[in-house]
CSV table of C-alpha atoms in Angstrom, one decimal:
chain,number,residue,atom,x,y,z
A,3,UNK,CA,145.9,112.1,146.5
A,4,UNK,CA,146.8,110.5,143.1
A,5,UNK,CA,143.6,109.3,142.2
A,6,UNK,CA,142.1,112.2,142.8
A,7,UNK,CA,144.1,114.5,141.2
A,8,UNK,CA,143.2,111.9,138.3
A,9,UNK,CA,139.9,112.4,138.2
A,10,UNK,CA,140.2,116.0,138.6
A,11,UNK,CA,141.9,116.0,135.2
A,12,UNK,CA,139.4,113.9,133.5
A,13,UNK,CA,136.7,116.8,134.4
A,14,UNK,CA,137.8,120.0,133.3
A,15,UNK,CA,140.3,118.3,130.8
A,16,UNK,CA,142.7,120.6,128.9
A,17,UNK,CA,140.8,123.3,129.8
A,18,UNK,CA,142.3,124.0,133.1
A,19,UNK,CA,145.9,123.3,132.7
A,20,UNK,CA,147.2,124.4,136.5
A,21,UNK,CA,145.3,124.8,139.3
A,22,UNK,CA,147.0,125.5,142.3
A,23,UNK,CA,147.4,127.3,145.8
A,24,UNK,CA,148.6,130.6,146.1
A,25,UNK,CA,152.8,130.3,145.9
A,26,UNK,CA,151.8,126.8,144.7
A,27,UNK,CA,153.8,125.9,141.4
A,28,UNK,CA,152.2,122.6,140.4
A,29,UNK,CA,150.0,121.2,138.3
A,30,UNK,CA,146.6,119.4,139.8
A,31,UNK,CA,146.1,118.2,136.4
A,32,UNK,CA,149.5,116.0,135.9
A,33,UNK,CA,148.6,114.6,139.1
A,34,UNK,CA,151.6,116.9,141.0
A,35,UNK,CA,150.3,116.6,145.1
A,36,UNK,CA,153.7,117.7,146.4
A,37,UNK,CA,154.6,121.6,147.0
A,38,UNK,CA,157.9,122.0,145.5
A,39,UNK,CA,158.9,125.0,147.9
A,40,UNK,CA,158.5,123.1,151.3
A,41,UNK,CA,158.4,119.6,149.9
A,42,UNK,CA,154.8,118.9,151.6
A,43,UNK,CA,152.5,116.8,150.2
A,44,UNK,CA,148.6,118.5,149.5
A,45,UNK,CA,146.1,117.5,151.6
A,46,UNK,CA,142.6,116.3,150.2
A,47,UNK,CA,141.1,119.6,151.4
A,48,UNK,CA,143.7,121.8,150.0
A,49,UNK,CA,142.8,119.6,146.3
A,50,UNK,CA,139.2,120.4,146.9
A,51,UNK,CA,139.4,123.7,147.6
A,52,UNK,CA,141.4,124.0,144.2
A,53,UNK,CA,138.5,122.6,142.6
A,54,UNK,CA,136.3,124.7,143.5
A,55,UNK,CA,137.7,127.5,143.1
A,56,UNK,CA,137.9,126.5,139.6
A,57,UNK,CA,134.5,126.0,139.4
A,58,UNK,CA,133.6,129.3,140.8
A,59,UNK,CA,135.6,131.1,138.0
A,60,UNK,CA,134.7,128.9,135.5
A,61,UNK,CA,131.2,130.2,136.3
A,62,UNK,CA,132.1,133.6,135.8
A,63,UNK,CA,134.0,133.1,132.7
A,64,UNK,CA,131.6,135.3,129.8
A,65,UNK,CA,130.1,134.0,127.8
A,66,UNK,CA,131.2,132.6,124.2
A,67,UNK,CA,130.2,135.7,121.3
A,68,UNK,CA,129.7,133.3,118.8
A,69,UNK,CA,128.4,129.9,120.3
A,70,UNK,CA,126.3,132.0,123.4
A,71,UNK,CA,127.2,129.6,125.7
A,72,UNK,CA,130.0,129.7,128.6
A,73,UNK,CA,131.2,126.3,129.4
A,74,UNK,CA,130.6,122.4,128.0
A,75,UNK,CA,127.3,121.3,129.2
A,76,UNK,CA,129.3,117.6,129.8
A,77,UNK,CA,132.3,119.8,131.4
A,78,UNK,CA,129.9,121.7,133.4
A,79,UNK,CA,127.7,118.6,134.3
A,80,UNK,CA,130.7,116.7,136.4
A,81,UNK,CA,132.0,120.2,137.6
A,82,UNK,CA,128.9,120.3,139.5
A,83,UNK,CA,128.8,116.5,140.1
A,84,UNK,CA,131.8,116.8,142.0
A,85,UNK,CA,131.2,120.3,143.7
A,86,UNK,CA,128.1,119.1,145.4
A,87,UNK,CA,129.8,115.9,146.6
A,88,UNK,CA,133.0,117.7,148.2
A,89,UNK,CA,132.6,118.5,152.2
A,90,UNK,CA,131.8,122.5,152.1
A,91,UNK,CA,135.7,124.7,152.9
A,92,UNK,CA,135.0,127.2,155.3
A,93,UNK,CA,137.1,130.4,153.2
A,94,UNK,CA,137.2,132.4,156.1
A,95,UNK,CA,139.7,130.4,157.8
A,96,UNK,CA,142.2,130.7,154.9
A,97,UNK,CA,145.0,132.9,155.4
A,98,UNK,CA,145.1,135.8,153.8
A,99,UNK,CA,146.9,135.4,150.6
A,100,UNK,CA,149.8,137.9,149.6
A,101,UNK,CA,148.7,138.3,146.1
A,102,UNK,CA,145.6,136.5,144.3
A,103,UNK,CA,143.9,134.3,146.6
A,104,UNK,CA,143.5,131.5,143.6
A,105,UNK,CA,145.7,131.3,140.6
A,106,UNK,CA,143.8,129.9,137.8
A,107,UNK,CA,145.0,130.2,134.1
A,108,UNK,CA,142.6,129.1,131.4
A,109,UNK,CA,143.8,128.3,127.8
A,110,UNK,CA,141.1,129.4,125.5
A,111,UNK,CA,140.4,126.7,122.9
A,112,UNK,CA,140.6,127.5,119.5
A,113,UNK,CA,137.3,128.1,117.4
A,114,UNK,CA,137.7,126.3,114.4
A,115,UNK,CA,135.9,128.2,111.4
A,116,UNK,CA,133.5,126.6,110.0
A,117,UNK,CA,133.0,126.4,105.9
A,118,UNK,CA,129.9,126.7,104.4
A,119,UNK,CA,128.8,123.1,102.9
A,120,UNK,CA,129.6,122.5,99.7
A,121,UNK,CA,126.7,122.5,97.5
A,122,UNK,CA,126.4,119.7,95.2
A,123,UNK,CA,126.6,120.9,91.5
A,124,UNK,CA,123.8,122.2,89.8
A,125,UNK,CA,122.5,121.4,86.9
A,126,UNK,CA,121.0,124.5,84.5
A,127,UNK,CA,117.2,123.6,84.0
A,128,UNK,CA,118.1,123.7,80.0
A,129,UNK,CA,120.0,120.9,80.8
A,130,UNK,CA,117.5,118.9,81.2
A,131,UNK,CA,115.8,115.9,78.3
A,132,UNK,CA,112.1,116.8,78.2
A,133,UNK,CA,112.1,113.7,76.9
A,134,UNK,CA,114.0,111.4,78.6
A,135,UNK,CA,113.9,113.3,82.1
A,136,UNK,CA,117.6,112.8,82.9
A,137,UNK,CA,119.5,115.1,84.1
A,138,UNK,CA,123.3,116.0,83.1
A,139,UNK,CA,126.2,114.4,85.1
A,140,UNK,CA,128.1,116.1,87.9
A,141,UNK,CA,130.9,118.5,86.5
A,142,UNK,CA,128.7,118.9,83.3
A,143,UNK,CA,127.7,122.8,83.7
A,144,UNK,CA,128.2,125.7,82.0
A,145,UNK,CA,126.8,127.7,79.1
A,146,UNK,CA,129.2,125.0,76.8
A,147,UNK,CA,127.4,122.0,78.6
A,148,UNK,CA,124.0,123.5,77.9
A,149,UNK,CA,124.6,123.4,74.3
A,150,UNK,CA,126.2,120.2,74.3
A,151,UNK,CA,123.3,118.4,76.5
A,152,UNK,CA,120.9,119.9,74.4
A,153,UNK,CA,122.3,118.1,71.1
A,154,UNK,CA,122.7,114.5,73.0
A,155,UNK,CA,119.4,115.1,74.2
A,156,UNK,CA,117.7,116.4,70.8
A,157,UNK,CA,114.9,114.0,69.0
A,158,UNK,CA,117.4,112.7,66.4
A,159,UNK,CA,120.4,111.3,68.4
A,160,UNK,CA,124.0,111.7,67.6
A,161,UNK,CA,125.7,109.0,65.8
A,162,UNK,CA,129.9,109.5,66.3
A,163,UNK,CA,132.8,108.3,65.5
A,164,UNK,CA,135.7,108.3,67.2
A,165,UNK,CA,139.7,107.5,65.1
A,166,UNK,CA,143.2,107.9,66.5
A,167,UNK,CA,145.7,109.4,64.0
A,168,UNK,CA,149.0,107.3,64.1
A,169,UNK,CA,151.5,107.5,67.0
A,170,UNK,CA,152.2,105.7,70.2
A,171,UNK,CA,150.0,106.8,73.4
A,172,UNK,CA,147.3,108.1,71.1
A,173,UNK,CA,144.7,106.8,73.8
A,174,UNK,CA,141.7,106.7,71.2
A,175,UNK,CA,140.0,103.9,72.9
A,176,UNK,CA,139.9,106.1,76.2
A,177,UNK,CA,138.2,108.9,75.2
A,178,UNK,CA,135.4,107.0,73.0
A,179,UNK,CA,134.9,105.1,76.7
A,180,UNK,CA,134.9,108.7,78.4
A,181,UNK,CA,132.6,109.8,75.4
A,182,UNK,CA,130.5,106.8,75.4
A,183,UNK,CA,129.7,107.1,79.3
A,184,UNK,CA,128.6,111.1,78.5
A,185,UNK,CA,126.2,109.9,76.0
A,186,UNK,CA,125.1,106.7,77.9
A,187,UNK,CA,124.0,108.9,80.4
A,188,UNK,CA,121.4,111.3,78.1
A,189,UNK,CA,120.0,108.7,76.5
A,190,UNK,CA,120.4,105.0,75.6
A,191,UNK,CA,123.5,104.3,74.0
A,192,UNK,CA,125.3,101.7,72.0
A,193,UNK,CA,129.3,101.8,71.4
A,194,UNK,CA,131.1,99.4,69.1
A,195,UNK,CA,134.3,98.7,69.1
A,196,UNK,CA,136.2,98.2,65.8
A,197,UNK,CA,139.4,98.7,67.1
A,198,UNK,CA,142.3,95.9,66.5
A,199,UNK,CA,143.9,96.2,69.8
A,200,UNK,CA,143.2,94.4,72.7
A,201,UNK,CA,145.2,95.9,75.3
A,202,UNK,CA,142.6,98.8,75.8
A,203,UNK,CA,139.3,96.9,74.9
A,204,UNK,CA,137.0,99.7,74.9
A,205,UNK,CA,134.4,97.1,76.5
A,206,UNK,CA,136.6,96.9,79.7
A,207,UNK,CA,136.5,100.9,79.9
A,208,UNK,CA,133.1,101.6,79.7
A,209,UNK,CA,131.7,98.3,81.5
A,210,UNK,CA,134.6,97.1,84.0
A,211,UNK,CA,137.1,94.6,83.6
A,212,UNK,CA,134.9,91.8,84.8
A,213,UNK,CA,132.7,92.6,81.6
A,214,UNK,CA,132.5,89.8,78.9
A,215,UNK,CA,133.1,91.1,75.8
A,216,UNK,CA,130.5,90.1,73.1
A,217,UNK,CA,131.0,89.5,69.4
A,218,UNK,CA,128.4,90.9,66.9
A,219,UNK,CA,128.5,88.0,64.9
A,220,UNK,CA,127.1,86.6,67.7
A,221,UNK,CA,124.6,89.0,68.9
A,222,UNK,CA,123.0,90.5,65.3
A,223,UNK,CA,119.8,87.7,65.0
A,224,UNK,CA,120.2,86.0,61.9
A,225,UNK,CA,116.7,87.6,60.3
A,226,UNK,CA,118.0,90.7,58.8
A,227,UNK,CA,114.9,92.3,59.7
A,228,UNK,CA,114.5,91.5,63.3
A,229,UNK,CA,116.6,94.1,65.7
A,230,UNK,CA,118.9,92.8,68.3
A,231,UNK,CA,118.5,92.8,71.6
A,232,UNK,CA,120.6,95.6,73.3
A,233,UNK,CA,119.8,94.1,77.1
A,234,UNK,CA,121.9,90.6,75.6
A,235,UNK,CA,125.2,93.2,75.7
A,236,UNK,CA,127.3,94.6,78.6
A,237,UNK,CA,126.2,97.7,80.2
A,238,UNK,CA,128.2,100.2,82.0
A,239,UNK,CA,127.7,102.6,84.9
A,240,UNK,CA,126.0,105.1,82.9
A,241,UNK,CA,123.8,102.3,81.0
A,242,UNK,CA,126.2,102.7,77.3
A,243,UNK,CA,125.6,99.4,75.6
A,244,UNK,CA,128.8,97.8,74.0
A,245,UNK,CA,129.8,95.2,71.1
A,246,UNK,CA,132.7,94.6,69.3
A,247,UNK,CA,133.0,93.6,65.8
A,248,UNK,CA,134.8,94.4,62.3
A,249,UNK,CA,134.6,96.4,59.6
A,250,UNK,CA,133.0,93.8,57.7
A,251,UNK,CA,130.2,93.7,60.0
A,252,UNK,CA,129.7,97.4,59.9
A,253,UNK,CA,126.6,97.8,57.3
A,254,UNK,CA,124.6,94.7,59.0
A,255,UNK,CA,125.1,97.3,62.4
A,256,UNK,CA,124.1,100.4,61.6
A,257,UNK,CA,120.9,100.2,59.5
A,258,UNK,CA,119.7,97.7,62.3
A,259,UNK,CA,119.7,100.1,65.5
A,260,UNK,CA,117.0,101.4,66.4
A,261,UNK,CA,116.6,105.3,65.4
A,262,UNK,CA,115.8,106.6,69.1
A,263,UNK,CA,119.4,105.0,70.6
A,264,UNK,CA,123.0,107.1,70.0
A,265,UNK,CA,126.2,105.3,68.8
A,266,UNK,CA,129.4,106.0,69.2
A,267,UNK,CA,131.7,104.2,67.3
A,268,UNK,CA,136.2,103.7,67.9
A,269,UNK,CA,137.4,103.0,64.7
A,270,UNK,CA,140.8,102.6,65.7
A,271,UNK,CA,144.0,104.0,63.7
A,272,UNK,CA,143.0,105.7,60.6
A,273,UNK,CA,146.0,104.2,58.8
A,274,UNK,CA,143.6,101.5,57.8
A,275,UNK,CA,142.0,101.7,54.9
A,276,UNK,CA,138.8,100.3,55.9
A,277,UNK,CA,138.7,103.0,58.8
A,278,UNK,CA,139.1,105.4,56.9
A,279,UNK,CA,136.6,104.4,54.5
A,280,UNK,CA,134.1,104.1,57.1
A,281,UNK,CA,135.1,107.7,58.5
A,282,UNK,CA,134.9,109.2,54.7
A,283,UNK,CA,131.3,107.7,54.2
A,284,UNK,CA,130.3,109.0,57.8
A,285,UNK,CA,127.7,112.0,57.4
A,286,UNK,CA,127.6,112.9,61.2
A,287,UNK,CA,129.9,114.2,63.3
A,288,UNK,CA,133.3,112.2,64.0
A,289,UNK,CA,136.6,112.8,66.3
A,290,UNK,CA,140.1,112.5,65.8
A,291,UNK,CA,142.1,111.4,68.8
A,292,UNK,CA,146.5,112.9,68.5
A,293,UNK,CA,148.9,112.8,71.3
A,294,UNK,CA,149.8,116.3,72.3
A,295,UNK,CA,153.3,117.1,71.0
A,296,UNK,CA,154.5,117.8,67.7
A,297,UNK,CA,155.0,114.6,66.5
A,298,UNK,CA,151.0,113.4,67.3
A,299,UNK,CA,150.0,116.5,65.8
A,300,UNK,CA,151.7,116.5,62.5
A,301,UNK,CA,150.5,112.8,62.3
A,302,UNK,CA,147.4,114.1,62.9
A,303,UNK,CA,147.3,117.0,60.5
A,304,UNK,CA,148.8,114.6,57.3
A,305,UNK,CA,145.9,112.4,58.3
A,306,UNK,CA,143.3,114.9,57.6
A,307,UNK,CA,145.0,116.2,54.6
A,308,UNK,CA,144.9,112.7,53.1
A,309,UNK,CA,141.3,112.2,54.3
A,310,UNK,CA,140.6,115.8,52.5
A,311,UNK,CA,142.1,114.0,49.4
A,312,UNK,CA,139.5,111.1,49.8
A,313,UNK,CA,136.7,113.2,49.9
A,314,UNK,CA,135.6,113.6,54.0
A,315,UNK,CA,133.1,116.0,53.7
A,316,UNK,CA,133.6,116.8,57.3
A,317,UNK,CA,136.5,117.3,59.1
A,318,UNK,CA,136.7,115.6,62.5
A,319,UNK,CA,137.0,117.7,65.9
A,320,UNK,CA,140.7,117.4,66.5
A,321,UNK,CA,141.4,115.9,70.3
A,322,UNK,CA,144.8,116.1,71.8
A,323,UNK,CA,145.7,113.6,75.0
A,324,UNK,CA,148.1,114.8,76.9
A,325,UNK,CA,148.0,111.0,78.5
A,326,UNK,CA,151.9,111.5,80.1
A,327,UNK,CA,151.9,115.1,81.4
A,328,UNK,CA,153.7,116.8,79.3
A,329,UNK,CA,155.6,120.5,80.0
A,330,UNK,CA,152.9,123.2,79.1
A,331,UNK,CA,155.8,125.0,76.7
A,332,UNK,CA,155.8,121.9,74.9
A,333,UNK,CA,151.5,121.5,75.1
A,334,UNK,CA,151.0,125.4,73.9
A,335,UNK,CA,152.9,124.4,71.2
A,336,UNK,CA,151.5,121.9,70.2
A,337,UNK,CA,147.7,123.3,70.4
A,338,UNK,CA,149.4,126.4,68.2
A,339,UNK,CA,150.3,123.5,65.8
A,340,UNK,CA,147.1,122.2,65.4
A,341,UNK,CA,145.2,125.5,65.6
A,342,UNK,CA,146.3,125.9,61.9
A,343,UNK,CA,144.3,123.3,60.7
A,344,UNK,CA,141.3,126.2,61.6
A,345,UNK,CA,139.1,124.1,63.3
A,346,UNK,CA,138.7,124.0,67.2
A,347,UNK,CA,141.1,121.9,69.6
A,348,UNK,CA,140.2,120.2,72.8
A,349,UNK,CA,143.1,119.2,75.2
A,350,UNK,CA,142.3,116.1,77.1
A,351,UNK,CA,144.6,116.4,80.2
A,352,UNK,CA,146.6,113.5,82.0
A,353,UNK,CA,143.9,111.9,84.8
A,354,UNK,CA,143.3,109.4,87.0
A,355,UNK,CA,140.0,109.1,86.1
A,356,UNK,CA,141.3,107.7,82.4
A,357,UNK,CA,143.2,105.1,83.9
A,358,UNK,CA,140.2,103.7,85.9
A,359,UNK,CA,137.8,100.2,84.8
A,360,UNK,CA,135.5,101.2,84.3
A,361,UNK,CA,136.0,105.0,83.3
A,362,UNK,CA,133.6,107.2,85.0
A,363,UNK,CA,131.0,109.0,83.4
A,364,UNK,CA,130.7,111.9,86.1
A,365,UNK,CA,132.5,113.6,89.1
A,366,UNK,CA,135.5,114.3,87.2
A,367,UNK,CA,138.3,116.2,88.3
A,368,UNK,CA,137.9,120.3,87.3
A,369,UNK,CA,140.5,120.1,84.0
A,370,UNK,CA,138.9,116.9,82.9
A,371,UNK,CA,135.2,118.1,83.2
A,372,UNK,CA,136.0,121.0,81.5
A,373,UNK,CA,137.7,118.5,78.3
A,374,UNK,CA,134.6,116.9,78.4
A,375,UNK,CA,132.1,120.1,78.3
A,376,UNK,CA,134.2,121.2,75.5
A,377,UNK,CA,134.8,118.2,73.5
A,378,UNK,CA,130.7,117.8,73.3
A,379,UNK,CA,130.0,121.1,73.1
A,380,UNK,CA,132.3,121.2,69.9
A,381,UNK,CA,130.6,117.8,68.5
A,382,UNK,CA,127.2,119.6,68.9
A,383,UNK,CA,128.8,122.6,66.3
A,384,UNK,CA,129.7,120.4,64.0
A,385,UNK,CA,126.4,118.8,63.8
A,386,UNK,CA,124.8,122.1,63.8
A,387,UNK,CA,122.8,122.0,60.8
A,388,UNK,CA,120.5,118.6,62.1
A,389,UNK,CA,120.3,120.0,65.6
A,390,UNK,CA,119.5,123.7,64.3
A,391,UNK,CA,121.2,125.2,67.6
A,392,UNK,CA,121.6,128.9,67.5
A,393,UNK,CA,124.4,130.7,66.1
């Protein structure tokens, strides 16, 4: 009886938890042949008669309002498999039960709702190069990314640079890697690294940390009037270009790019001297990288004040990282810190994304994208005048 009892179970499944005869409480389905009132084991005919009586009100079961269909086709496929290989039961010979003739309780499975597919972000059609044809990355979107694409994507391309104002966790190097990728992926783009340390080597963010890092000194050609070959340097996911090199090196760089490729430059701390030279001298727009508390932001504030001093004819977009999480009484205060200097403030949240090698240039988490959207979008206002966006 066993065996069939099993394979009864592996046809209607969960779907008919107990089947039995009438005063009959067992369950077919656990493979329970005994009648636990009179001790008397189920004959084979009893077990197919259960069966089909199954069947017959699992024919009659209405129909499903939303799928339109009333059983399985694999459940009702073996039903009748097995149904037109049992010996016919005469019902007429039955006794009449007392109560229902079969007992049959059905647990209904459980629709699960189905969600609407997520559609894929789209991109505004104003987001698009007419030039170049590319389109903006995922997460980029929004009235703020329009204007922002539109400047990296403009004829004359945006030449940046990127300084961290003094203070441990500053996490410059990250966001010129994060910025570099943005850029990389409107047009072709080349980012040099000028920054001292080596622990976050801004060609590791951008290209990976199998990427060699190479020297300008050995890439510049030694004719001064010959331009180097940007396919001789490491290239990351988004196709950003990287080199690192030295202050010294700087005015051999520059003039020697070709006009149609972007740059974005990490500087490194602005304590230097030569940074800040550089930075001083720089007509286009530049960004200044603080760590988001009080102490990063008044380091960041006497920074610009002493920059103001030296003659920077344009202040740098102020960038807080908020690289170790901090409590959002102590982040509000510090944004209402440096919201006195009067220019904007973008808040670059703690991610995963900025820990990553190489640092993706797309498909950022919600907080981060919007960092992103807002730290170009306020880059394309401060070079308003060459990009003539409108007010």
């Amino acid at each position: 009886h066993r065996p069939f009892a099993g394979a009864l179970g592996a046809v209607v499944g969960r779907r008919l938890p107990e089947v039995g005869r009438p005063g009959q409480d067992v369950s077919i389905l656990a493979g329970d042949d005994v009648d636990p009132a009179t001790g008397r084991l189920l004959t084979v005919a009893e077990l197919q008669q259960a069966l089909q009586a199954a069947l017959a009100v699992h024919a009659q079961r209405p129909r499903h309002p939303v799928t339109g269909v009333d059983t399985p086709p694999a459940l009702l496929a073996s039903g009748e498999d097995l149904a037109a290989a049992a010996p016919p039961v005469d019902d007429e010979a039955l006794p009449a039960p007392s109560g229902p003739r079969w007992i049959a309780r059905w647990t209904t499975p459980r629709t699960k709702t189905q969600r609407p597919p997520t559609a894929a972000p789209v991109t505004p059609a104003t987001s698009m190069s007419a030039g170049s044809g590319r389109l903006a990355p995922a997460g980029f979107v929004g009235a703020a990314a329009d204007v922002g694409w539109a400047w990296l994507t403009a004829p004359e391309p945006p030449r940046v640079m990127v300084c961290s104002a003094p203070g441990v966790g500053v996490e410059g190097t990250r966001v010129a890697a994060l910025l570099a990728g943005v850029m990389g992926a409107a047009r072709p783009t080349l980012a040099v690294d000028i920054g001292r340390g080596m622990a976050a080597s801004l060609t590791h963010l951008v290209c990976g940390t199998s990427a060699e890092r190479v020297s300008a000194a050995d890439w510049l050609p030694q004719d001064p009037t010959q331009q180097p070959d940007l396919t001789l340097l490491p290239a990351g996911p988004s196709g950003t270009r990287v080199v690192q090199t030295g202050t010294p090196l700087w005015d051999q760089i520059a003039p020697r790019i070709p006009t149609r490729i972007a740059m974005v430059t990490d500087l490194g701390l602005v304590a230097h001297d030569d940074v800040r030279q550089l930075l001083v001298g720089h007509p286009g727009p530049a960004v200044m990288i603080a760590r988001a508390d009080s102490t990063g932001v008044t380091a960041a504030l006497a920074a610009l004040t002493d920059l103001d001093a030296e003659g920077l004819a344009r202040r740098p977009l102020l960038v807080l990282t908020d690289a170790e999480g901090a409590r959002p009484a102590a982040l509000r205060a510090a944004q209402r810190l440096a919201q006195t200097a009067g220019d904007g403030v973008v808040v670059v949240p703690k991610s995963r994304e900025l820990r990553a090698c190489p640092i993706p240039a797309s498909g950022w988490r919600k907080d981060l994208a919007g960092s992103v959207t807002a730290l170009v979008a306020g880059l394309a206002e401060q070079d308003r005048p060459s990009l003539s966006l409108p007010a």
